[in-house]
Tab-separated table of C-alpha atoms in Angstrom:
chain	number	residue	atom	x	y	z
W	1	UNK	CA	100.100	110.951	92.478
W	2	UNK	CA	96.237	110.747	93.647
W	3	UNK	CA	93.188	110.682	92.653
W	4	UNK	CA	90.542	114.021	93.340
W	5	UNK	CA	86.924	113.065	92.907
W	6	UNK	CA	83.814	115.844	92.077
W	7	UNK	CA	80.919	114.677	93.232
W	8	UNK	CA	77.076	115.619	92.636
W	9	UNK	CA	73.676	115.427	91.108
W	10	UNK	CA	73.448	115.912	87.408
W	11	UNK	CA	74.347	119.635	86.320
W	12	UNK	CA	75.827	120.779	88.976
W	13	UNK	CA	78.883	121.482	87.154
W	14	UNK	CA	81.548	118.786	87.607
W	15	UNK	CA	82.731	118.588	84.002
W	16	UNK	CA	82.980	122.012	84.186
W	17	UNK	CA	85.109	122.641	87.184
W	18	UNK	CA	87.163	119.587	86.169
W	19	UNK	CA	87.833	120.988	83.170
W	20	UNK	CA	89.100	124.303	85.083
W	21	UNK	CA	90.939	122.519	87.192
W	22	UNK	CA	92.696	120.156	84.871
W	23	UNK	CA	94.128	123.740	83.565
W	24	UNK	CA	95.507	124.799	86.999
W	25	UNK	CA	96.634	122.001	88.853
W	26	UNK	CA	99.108	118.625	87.228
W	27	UNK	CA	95.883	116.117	86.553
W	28	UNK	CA	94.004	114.830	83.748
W	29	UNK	CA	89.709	114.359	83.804
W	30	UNK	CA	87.658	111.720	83.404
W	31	UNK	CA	84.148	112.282	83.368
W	32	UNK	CA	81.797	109.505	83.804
W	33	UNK	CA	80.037	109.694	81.185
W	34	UNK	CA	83.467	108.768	78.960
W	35	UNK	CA	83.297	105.512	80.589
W	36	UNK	CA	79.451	105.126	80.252
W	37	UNK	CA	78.761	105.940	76.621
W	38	UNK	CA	81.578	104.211	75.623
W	39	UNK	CA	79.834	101.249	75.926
W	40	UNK	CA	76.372	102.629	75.528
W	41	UNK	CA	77.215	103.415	71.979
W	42	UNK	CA	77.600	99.943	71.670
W	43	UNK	CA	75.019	98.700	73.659
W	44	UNK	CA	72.700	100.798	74.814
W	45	UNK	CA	72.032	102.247	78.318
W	46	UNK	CA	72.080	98.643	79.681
W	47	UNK	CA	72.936	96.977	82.612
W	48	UNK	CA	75.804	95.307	80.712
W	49	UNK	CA	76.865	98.727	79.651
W	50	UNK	CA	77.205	100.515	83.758
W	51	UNK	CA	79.138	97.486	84.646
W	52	UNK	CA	81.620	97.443	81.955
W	53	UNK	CA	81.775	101.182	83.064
W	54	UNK	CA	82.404	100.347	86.374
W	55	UNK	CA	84.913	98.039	85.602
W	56	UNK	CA	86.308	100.091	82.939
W	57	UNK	CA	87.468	102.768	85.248
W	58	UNK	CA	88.358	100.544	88.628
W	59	UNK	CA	90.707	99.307	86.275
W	60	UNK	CA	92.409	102.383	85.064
W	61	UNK	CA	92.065	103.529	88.538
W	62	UNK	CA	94.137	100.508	89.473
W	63	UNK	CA	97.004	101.179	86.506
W	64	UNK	CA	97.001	104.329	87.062
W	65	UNK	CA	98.132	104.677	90.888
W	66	UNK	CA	100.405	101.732	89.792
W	67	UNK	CA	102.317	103.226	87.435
W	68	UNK	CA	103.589	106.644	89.030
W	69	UNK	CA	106.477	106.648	87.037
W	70	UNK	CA	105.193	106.882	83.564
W	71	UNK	CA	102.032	108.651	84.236
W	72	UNK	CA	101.688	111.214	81.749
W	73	UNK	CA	100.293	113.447	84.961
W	74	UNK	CA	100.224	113.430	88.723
W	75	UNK	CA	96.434	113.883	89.452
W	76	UNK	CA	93.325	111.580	88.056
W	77	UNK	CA	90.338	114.334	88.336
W	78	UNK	CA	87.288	111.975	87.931
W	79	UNK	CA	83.082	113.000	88.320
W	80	UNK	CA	80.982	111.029	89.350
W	81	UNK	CA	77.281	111.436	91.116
W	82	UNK	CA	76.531	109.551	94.604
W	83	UNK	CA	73.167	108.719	95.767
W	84	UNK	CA	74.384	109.034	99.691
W	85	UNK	CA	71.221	106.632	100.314
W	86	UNK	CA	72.652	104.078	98.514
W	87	UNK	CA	75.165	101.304	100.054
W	88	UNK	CA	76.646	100.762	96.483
W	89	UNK	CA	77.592	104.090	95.827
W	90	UNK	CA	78.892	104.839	99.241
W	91	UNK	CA	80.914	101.621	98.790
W	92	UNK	CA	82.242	102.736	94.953
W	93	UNK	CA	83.767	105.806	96.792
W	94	UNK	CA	85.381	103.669	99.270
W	95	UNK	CA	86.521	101.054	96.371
W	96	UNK	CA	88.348	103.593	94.231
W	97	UNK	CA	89.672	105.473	97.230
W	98	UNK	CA	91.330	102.316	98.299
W	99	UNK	CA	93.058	101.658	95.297
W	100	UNK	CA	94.881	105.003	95.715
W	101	UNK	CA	95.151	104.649	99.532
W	102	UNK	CA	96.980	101.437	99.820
W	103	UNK	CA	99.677	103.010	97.742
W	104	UNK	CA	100.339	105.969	99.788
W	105	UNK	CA	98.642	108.417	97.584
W	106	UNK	CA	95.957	111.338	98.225
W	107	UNK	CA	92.389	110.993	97.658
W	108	UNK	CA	90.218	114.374	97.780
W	109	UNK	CA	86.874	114.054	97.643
W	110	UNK	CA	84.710	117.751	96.543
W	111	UNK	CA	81.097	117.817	96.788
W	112	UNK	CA	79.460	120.472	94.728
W	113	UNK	CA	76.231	121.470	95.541
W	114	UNK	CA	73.351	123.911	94.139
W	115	UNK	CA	69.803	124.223	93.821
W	116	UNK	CA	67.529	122.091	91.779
W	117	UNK	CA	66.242	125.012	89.458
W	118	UNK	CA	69.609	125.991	88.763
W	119	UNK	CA	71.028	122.424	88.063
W	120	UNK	CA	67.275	122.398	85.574
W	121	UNK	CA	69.214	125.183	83.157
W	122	UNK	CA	72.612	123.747	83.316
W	123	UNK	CA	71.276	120.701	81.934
W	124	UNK	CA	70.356	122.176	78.688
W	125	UNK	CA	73.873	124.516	78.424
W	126	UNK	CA	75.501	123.749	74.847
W	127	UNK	CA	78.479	122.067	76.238
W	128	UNK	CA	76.912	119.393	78.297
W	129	UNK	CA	74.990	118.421	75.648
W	130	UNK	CA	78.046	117.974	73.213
W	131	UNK	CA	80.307	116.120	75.863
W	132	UNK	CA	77.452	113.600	76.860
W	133	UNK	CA	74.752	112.263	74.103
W	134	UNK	CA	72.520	110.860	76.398
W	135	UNK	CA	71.330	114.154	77.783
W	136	UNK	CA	70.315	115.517	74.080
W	137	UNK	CA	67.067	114.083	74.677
W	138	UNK	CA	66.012	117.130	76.986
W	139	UNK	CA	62.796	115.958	77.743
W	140	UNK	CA	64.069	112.446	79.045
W	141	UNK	CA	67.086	114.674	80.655
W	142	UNK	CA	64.815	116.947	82.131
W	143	UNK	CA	62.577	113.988	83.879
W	144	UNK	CA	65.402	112.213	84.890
W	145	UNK	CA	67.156	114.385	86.926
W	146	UNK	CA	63.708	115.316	88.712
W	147	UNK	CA	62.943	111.839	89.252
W	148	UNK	CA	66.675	111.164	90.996
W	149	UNK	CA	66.193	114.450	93.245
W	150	UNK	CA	63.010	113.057	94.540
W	151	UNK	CA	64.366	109.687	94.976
W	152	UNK	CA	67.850	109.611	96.014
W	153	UNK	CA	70.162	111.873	98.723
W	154	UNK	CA	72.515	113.399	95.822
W	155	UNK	CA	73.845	115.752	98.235
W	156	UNK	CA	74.675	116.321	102.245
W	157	UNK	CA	75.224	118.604	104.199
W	158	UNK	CA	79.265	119.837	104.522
W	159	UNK	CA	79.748	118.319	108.117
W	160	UNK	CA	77.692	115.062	107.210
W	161	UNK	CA	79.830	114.992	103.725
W	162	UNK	CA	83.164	115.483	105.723
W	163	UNK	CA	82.289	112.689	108.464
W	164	UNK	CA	80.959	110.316	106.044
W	165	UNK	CA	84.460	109.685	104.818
W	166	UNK	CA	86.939	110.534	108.373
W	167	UNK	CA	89.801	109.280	106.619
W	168	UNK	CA	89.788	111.627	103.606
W	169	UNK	CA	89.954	114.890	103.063
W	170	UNK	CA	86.606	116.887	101.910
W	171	UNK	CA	85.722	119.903	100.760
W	172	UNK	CA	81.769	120.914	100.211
W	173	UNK	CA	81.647	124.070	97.862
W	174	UNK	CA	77.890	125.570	96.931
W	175	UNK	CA	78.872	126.607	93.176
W	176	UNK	CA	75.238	128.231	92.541
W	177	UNK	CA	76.645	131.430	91.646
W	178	UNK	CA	80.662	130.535	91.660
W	179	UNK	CA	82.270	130.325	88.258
W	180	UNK	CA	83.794	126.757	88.033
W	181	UNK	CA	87.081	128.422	87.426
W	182	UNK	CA	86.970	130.078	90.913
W	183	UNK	CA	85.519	126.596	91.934
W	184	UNK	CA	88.826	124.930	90.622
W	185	UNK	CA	91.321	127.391	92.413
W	186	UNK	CA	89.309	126.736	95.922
W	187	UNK	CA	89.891	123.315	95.011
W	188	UNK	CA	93.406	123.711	94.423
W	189	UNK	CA	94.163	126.139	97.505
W	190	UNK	CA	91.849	123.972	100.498
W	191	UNK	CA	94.030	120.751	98.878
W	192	UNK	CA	97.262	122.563	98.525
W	193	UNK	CA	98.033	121.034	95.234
W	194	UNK	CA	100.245	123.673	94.227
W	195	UNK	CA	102.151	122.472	96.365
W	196	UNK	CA	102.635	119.093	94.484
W	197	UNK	CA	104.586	119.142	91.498
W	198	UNK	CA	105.661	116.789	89.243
């Protein structure tokens, strides 16, 4: 059992490659927006509603390496974006890694990068917009994921990425022009997890 993390700005494509890769390896996605509007249909997009979020999936995290024996699948894939500049998100990934790692189970982390004009068009693609209501309003999309390029580190280089976390394994993969199901089969090959059967 373990616990494979996609990480990146909004639009780069983690959905989508989790989606591909849910197909090819033994793991089931969560996306973080499943968590998030959850509660924000409730709610709002509130303070309240990102820390029931939070706690929402630390605690399925925490059942879920727990339970090995009547999971329904080996892997949790779960997305997620990281501002690298900030201590709380650099601490989240450490959190939820933890709750695998003092079990004896794997944590991958995979950083997917691209560039910002590309991530721009994803944004608007038909299936983002059905899997996460909060980006239908393309205009506030569109601003928002400007405004968090210019403010926050969403991405580092693959060395940084790699020696940012020593003690698990990384992968960096630039998926500008690579189809997420080619992304999910590097995924699965650099990790091995054919390998790991039920």
């Amino acid at each position: 059992m373990g616990l494979i993390v996609l990480i990146g700005g909004q639009a780069v494509g983690k959905m989508t490659v989790g989606k591909e890769l849910e197909k090819i390896v033994d793991g089931k996605l969560l996306f973080n927006h499943q968590t998030i509007d959850l509660y924000a249909e409730f709610l709002g997009y509130t303070s309240e509603t990102f820390q029931l979020s939070d706690q929402t999936r630390k605690m399925l995290f925490r059942a879920f390496a727990a339970n090995t024996e009547t999971n329904l699948v080996r892997h949790l894939i779960f997305t997620v974006m990281i501002g690298f500049d900030v201590a709380e998100d650099r601490e989240f990934l450490q959190e939820i890694a933890a709750i695998f790692r003092e079990r004896q189970q794997e944590v991958y982390f995979v950083q997917l990068v691209t560039d910002l004009q590309t991530r721009l068009v994803r944004n608007q693609l038909p299936d983002r917009l059905a899997a996460k209501p909060s980006k239908r309003n393309l205009i506030f999309s569109h601003n928002e994921l400007l405004d968090s390029a210019q403010k926050h580190r969403l991405s580092l280089e693959a060395a940084e990425f790699a020696g940012a976390f020593p003690d698990i394994p990384t992968l960096t993969i630039d998926n500008t022009s690579l189809p997420a199901v080619d992304c999910a089969q590097k995924i699965k090959e650099h990790f091995h997890l054919d390998s790991l059967g039920k």
